[in-house]
PDB file of C-alpha atoms in Angstrom:
ATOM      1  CA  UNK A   1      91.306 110.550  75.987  1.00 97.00           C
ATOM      2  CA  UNK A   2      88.325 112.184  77.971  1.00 97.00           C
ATOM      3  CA  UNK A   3      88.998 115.062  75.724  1.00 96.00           C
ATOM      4  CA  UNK A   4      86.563 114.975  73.346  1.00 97.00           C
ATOM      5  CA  UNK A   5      83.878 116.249  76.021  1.00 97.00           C
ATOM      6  CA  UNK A   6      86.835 118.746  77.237  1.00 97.00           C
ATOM      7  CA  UNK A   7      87.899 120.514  73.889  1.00 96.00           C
ATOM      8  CA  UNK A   8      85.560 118.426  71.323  1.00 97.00           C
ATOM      9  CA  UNK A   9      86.507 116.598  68.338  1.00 96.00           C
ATOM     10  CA  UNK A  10      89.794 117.366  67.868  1.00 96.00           C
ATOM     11  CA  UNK A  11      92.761 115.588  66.170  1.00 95.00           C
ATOM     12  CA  UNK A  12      93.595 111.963  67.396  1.00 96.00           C
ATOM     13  CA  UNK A  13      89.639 112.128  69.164  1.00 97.00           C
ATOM     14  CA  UNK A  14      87.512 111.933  65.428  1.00 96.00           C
ATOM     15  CA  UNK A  15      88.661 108.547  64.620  1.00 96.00           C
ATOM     16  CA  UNK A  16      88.962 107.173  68.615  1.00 97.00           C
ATOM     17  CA  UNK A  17      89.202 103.835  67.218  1.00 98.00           C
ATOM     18  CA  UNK A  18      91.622 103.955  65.630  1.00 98.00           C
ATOM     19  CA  UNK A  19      93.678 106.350  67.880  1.00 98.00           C
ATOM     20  CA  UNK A  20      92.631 103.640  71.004  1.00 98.00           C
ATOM     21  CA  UNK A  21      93.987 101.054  68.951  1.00 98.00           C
ATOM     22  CA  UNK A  22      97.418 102.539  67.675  1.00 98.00           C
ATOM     23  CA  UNK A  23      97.553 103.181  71.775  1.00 98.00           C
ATOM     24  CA  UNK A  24      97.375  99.771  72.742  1.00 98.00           C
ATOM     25  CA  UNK A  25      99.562  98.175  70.186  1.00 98.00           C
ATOM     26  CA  UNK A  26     102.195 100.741  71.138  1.00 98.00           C
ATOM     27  CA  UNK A  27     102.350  99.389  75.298  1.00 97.00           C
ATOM     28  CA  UNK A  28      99.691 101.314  77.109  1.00 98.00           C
ATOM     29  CA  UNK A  29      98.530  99.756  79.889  1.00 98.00           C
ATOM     30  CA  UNK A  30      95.383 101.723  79.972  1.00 98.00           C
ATOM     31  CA  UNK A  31      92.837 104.229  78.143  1.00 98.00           C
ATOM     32  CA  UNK A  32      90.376 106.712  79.767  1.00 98.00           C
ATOM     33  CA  UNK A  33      87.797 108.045  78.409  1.00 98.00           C
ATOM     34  CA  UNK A  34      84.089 109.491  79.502  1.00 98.00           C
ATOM     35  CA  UNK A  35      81.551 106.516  79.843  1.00 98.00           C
ATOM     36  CA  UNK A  36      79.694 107.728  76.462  1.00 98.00           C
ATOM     37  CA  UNK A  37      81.763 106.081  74.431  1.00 98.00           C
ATOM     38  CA  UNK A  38      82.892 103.197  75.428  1.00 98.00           C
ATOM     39  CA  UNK A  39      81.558 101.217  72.805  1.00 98.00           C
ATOM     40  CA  UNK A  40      84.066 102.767  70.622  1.00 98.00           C
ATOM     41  CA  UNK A  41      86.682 101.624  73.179  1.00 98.00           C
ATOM     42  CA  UNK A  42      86.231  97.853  74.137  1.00 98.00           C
ATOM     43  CA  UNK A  43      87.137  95.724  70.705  1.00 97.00           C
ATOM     44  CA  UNK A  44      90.335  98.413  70.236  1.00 98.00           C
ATOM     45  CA  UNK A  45      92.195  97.527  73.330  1.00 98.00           C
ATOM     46  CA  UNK A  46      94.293  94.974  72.873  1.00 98.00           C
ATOM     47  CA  UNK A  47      94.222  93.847  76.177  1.00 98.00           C
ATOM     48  CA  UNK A  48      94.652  97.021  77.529  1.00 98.00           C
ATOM     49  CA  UNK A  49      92.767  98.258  80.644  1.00 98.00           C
ATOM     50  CA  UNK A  50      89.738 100.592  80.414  1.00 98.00           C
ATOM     51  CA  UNK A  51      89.254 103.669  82.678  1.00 98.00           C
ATOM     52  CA  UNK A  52      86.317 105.807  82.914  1.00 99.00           C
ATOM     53  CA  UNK A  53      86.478 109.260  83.932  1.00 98.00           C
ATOM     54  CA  UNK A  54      83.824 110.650  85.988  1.00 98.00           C
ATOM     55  CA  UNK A  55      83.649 114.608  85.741  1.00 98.00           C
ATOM     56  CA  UNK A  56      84.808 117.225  83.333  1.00 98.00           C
ATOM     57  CA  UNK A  57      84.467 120.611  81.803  1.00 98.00           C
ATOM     58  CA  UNK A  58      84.569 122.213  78.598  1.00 98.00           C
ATOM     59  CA  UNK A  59      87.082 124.750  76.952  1.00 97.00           C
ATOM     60  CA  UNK A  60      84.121 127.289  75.697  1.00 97.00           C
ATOM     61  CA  UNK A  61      82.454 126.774  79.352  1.00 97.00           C
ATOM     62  CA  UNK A  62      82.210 130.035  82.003  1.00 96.00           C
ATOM     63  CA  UNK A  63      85.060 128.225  83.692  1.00 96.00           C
ATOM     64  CA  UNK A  64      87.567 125.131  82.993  1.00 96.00           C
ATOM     65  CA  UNK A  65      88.350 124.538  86.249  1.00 96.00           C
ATOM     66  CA  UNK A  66      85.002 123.912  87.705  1.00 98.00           C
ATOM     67  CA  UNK A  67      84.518 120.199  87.331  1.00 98.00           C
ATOM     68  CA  UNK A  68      80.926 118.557  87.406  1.00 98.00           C
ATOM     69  CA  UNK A  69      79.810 114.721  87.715  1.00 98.00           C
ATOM     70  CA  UNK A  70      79.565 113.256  84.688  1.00 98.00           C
ATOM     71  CA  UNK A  71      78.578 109.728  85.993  1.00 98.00           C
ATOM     72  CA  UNK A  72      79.514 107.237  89.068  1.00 98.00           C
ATOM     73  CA  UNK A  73      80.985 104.183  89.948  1.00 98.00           C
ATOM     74  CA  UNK A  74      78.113 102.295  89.152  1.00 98.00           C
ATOM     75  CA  UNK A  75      77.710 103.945  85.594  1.00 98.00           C
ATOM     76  CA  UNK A  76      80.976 102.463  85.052  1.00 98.00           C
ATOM     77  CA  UNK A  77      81.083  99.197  85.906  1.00 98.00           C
ATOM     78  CA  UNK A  78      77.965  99.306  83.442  1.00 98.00           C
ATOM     79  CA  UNK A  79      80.621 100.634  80.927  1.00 98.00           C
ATOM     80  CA  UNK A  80      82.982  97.922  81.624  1.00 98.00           C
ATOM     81  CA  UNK A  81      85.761  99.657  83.040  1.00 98.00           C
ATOM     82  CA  UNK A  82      88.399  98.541  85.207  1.00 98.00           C
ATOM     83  CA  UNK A  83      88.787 101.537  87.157  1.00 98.00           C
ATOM     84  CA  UNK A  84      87.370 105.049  87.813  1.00 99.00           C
ATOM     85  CA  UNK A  85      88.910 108.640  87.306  1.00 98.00           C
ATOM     86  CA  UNK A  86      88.064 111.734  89.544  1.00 98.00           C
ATOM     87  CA  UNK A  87      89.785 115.358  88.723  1.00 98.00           C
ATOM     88  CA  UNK A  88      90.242 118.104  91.789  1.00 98.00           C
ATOM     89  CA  UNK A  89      91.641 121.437  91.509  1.00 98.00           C
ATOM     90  CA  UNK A  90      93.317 121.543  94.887  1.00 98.00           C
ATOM     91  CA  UNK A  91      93.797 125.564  95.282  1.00 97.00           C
ATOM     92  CA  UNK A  92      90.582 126.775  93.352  1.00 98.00           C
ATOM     93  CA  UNK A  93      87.104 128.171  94.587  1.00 98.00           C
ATOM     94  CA  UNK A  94      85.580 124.792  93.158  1.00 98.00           C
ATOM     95  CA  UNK A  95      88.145 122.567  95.473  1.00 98.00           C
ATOM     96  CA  UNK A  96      85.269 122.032  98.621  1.00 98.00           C
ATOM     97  CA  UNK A  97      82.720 120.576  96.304  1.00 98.00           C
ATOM     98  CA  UNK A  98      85.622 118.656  94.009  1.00 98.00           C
ATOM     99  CA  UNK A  99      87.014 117.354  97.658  1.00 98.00           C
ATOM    100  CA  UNK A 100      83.402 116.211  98.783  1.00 98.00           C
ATOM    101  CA  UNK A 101      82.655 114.977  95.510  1.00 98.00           C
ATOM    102  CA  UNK A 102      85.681 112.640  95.401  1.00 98.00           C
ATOM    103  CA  UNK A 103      85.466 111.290  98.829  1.00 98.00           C
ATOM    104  CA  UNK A 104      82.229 109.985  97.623  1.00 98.00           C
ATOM    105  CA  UNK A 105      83.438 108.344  94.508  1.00 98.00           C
ATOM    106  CA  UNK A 106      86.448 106.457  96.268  1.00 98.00           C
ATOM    107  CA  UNK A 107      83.832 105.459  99.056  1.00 98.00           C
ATOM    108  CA  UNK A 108      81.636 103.901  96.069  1.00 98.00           C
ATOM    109  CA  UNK A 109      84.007 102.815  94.514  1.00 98.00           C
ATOM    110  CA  UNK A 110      85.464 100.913  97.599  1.00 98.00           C
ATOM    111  CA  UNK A 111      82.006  99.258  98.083  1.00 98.00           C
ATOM    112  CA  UNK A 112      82.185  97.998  94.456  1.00 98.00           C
ATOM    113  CA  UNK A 113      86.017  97.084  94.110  1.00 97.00           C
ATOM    114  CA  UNK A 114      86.776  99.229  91.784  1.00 98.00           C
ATOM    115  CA  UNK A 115      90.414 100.831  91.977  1.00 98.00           C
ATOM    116  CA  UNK A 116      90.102 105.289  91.362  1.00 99.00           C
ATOM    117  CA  UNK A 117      92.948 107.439  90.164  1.00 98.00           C
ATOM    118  CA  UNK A 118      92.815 110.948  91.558  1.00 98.00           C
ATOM    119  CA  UNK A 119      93.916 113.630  89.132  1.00 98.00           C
ATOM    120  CA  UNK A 120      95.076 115.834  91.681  1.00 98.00           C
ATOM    121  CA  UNK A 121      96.086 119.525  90.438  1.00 98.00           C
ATOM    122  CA  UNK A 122      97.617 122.409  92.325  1.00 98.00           C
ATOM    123  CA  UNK A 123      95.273 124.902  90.641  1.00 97.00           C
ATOM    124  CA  UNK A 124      93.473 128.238  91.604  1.00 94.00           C
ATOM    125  CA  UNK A 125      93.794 131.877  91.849  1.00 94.00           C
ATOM    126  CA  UNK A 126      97.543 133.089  92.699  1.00 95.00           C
ATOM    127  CA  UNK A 127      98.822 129.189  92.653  1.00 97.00           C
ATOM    128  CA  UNK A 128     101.689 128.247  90.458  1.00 97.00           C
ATOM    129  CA  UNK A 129     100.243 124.887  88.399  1.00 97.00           C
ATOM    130  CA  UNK A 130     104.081 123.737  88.952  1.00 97.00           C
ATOM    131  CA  UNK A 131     104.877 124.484  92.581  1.00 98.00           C
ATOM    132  CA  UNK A 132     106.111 121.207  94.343  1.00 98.00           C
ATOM    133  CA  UNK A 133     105.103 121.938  97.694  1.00 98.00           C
ATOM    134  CA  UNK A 134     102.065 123.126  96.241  1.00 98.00           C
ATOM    135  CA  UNK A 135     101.766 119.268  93.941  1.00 98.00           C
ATOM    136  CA  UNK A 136     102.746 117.380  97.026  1.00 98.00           C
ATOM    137  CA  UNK A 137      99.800 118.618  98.735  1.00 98.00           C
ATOM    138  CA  UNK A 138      97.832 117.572  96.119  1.00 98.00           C
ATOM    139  CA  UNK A 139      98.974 114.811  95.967  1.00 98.00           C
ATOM    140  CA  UNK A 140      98.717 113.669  99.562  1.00 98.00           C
ATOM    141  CA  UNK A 141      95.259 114.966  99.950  1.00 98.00           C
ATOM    142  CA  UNK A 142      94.128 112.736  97.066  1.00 98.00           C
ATOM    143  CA  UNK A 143      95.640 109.390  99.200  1.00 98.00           C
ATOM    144  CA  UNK A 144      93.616 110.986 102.266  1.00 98.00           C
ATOM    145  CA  UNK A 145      90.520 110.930 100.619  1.00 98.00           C
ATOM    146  CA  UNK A 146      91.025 107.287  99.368  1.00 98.00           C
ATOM    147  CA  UNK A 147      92.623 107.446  95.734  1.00 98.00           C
ATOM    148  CA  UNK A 148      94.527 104.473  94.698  1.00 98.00           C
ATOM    149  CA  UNK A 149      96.990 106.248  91.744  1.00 98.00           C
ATOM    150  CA  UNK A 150      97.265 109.959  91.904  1.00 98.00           C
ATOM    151  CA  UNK A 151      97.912 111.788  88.790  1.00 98.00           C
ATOM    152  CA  UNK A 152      99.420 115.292  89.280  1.00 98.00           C
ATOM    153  CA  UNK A 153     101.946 117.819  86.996  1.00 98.00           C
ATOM    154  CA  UNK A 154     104.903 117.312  86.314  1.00 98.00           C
ATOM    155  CA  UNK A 155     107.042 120.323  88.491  1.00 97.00           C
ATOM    156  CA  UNK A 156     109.972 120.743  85.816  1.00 96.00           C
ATOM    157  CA  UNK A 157     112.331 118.755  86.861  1.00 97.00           C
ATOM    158  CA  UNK A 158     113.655 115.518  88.400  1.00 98.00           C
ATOM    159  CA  UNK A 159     114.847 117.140  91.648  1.00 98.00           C
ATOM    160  CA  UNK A 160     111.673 118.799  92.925  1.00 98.00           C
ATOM    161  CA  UNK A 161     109.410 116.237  91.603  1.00 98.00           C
ATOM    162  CA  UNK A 162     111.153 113.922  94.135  1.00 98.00           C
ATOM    163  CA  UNK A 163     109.258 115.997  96.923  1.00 98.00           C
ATOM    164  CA  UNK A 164     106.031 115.594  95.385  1.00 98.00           C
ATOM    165  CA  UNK A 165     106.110 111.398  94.348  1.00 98.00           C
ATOM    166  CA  UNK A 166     107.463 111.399  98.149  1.00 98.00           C
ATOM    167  CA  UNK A 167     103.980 112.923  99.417  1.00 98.00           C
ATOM    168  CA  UNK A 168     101.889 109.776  99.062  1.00 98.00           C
ATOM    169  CA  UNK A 169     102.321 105.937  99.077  1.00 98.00           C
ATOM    170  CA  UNK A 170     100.374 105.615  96.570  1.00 98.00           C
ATOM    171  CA  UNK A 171     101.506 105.445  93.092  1.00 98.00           C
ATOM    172  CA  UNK A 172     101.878 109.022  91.332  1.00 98.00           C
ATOM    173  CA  UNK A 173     101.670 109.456  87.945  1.00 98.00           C
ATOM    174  CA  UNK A 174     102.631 112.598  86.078  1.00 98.00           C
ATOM    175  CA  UNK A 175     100.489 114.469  82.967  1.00 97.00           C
ATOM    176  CA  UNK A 176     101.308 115.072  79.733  1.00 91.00           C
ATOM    177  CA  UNK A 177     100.998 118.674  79.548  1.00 77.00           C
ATOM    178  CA  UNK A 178     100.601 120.820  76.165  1.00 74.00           C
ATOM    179  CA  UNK A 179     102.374 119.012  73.471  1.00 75.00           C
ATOM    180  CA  UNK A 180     106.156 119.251  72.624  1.00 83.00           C
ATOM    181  CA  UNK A 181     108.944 117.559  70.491  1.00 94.00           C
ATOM    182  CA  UNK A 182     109.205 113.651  71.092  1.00 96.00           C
ATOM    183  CA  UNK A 183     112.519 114.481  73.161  1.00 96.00           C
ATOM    184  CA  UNK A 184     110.680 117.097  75.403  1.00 95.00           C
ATOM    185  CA  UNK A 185     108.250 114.452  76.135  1.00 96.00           C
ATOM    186  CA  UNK A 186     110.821 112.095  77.110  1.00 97.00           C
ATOM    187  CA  UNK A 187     112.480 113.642  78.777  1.00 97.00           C
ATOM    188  CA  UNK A 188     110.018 114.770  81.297  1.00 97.00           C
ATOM    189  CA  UNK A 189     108.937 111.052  81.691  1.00 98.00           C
ATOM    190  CA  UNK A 190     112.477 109.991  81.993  1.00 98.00           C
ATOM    191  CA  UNK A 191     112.578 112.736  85.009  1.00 98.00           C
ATOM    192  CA  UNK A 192     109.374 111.827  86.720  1.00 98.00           C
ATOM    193  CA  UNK A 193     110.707 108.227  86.765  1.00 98.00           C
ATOM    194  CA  UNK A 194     114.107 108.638  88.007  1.00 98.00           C
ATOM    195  CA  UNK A 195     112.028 111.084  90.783  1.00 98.00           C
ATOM    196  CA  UNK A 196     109.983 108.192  91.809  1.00 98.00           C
ATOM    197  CA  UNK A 197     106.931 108.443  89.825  1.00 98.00           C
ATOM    198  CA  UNK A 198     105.316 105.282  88.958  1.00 98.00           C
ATOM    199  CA  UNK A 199     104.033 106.050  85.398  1.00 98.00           C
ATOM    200  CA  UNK A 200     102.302 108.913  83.326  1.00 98.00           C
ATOM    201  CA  UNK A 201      98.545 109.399  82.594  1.00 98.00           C
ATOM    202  CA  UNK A 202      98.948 111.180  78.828  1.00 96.00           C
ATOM    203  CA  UNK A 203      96.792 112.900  76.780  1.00 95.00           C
ATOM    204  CA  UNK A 204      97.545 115.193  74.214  1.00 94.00           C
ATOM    205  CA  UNK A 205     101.154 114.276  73.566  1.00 94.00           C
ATOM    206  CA  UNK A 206     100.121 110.655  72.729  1.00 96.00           C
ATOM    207  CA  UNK A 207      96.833 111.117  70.813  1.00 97.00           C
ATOM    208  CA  UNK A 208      97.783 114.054  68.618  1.00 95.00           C
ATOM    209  CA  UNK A 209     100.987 112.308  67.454  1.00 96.00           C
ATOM    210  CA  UNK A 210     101.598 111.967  64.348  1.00 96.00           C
ATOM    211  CA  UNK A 211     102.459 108.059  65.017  1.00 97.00           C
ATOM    212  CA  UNK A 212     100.469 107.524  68.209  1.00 97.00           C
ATOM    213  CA  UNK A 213     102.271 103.928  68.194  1.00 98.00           C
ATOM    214  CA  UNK A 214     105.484 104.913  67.659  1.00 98.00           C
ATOM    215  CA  UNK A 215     105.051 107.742  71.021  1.00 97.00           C
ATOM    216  CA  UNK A 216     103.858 105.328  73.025  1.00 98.00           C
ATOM    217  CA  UNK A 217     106.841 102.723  72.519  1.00 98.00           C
ATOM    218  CA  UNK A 218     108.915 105.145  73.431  1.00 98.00           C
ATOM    219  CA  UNK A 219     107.575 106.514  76.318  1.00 98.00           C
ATOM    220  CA  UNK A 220     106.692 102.674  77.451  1.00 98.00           C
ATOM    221  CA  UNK A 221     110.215 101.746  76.753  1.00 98.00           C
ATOM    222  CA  UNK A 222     111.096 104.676  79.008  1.00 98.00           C
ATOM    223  CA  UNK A 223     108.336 103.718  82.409  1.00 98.00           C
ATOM    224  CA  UNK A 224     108.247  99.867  81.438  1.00 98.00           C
ATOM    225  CA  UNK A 225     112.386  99.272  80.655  1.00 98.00           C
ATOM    226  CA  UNK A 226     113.916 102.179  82.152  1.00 98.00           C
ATOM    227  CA  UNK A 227     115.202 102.590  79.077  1.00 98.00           C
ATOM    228  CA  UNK A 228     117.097 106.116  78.227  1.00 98.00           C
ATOM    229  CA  UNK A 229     115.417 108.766  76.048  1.00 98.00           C
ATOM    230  CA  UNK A 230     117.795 108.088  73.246  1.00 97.00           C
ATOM    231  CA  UNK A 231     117.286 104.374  73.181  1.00 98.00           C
ATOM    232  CA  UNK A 232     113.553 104.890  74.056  1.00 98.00           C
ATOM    233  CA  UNK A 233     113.012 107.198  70.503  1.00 98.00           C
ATOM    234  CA  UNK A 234     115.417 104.634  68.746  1.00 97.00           C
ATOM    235  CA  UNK A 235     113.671 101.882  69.819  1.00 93.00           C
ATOM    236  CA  UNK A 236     110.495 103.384  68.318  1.00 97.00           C
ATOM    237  CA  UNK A 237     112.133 104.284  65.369  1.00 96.00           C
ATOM    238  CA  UNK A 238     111.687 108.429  66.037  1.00 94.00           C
ATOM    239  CA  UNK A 239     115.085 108.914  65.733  1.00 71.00           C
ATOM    240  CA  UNK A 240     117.033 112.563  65.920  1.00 56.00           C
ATOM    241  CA  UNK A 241     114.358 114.043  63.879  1.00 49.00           C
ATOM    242  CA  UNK A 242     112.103 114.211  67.112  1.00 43.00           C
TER     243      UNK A 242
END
């Protein structure tokens, strides 16, 4: 939910509380969020981890893809977090100063104990965002430089995303991508998990649900039950409508 410095106050993001709280109740293990407002987090949590993301960029900005700092290791552990979050474009014109910048977050972070997830994109003039050669590298370059989780795109399908989950020890995670039906959503998670992906790292297609709760049951049923997509939107009471 580090969105609301990304594309501003938008739907699911006005009312974080509430949104962070739905969330949690639903089975998310974790929210992330820049460090600002994490006093709108922590009470809302349920138990949940906290995550604070350390660079971003802006949709009305000269250009999305070129990530700045937005605060360090120590500035979360201030926050409360439990972990850190780092985003590289692995492909672009911004990827040597992304790659530096990273290396020095997962070295601070080391000093201080504090686990990072890499979000690790394939992304840059000519590259196809859903390549898995192209993912795997990013992937693999993100456990090189230290990362602990690595959160990449999903490549479209269970077969190819093998290649990519295969690239790092680590554990990968897999975006949420633009927002689709409650099957479509599903269904990619229920392919990145029978690929070998650990988990998902969602944004969009939790928060600007309709029923945040009732999304993330289902996809939780889905990563933490291995349930199937039609028992996963049954069990959260979505149903054939989704």
């Amino acid at each position: 939910m580090d969105h609301g410095l990304t594309m501003g106050p938008v739907t699911g993001l006005q009312a974080l509380e509430s949104t962070v709280d739905a969330i949690t109740r639903g089975g998310a293990d974790a929210v992330l969020t820049q460090k600002g407002v994490a006093d709108r987090v922590h009470g809302n949590l349920n138990d949940a981890g906290y995550v604070v993301h350390l660079n971003g960029s802006t949709t009305i900005g000269p250009d999305e893809e070129d990530k700045r700092k937005t605060g360090t290791v120590e500035d979360a552990v201030r926050a409360g977090a439990d972990a850190v979050s780092f985003h590289i474009n692995v492909g672009s014109e911004y990827e040597p100063d992304q790659l530096t910048q990273l290396a020095e977050v997962t070295g601070e972070a080391d000093r201080l104990g504090m686990p990072v997830l890499a979000m690790a994109y394939a992304r840059g003039r000519g590259i196809d965002e859903s390549d898995p050669e192209a993912l795997a590298h990013a992937v693999r370059l993100a456990e090189e430089v230290g990362a602990d989780v690595i959160k990449t795109a999903y490549s479209g399908d269970a077969d190819s995303f093998e290649r990519v989950a295969a690239a790092s020890a680590k554990p990968v995670v897999i975006a949420g991508g633009s927002k689709g039906t409650d099957e479509e959503t599903l269904e990619m998670v229920r392919g990145a998990m029978d690929a070998g992906a650990a988990g998902i790292s969602m944004g969009r297609s939790i928060f600007q649900h309709e029923d945040p709760e009732a999304i993330t049951t289902a996809v939780s049923a889905v990563v933490h039950d291995d349930a199937s997509v039609e028992t996963a939107l049954e069990a959260a009471g979505l149903g054939e409508d989704a």
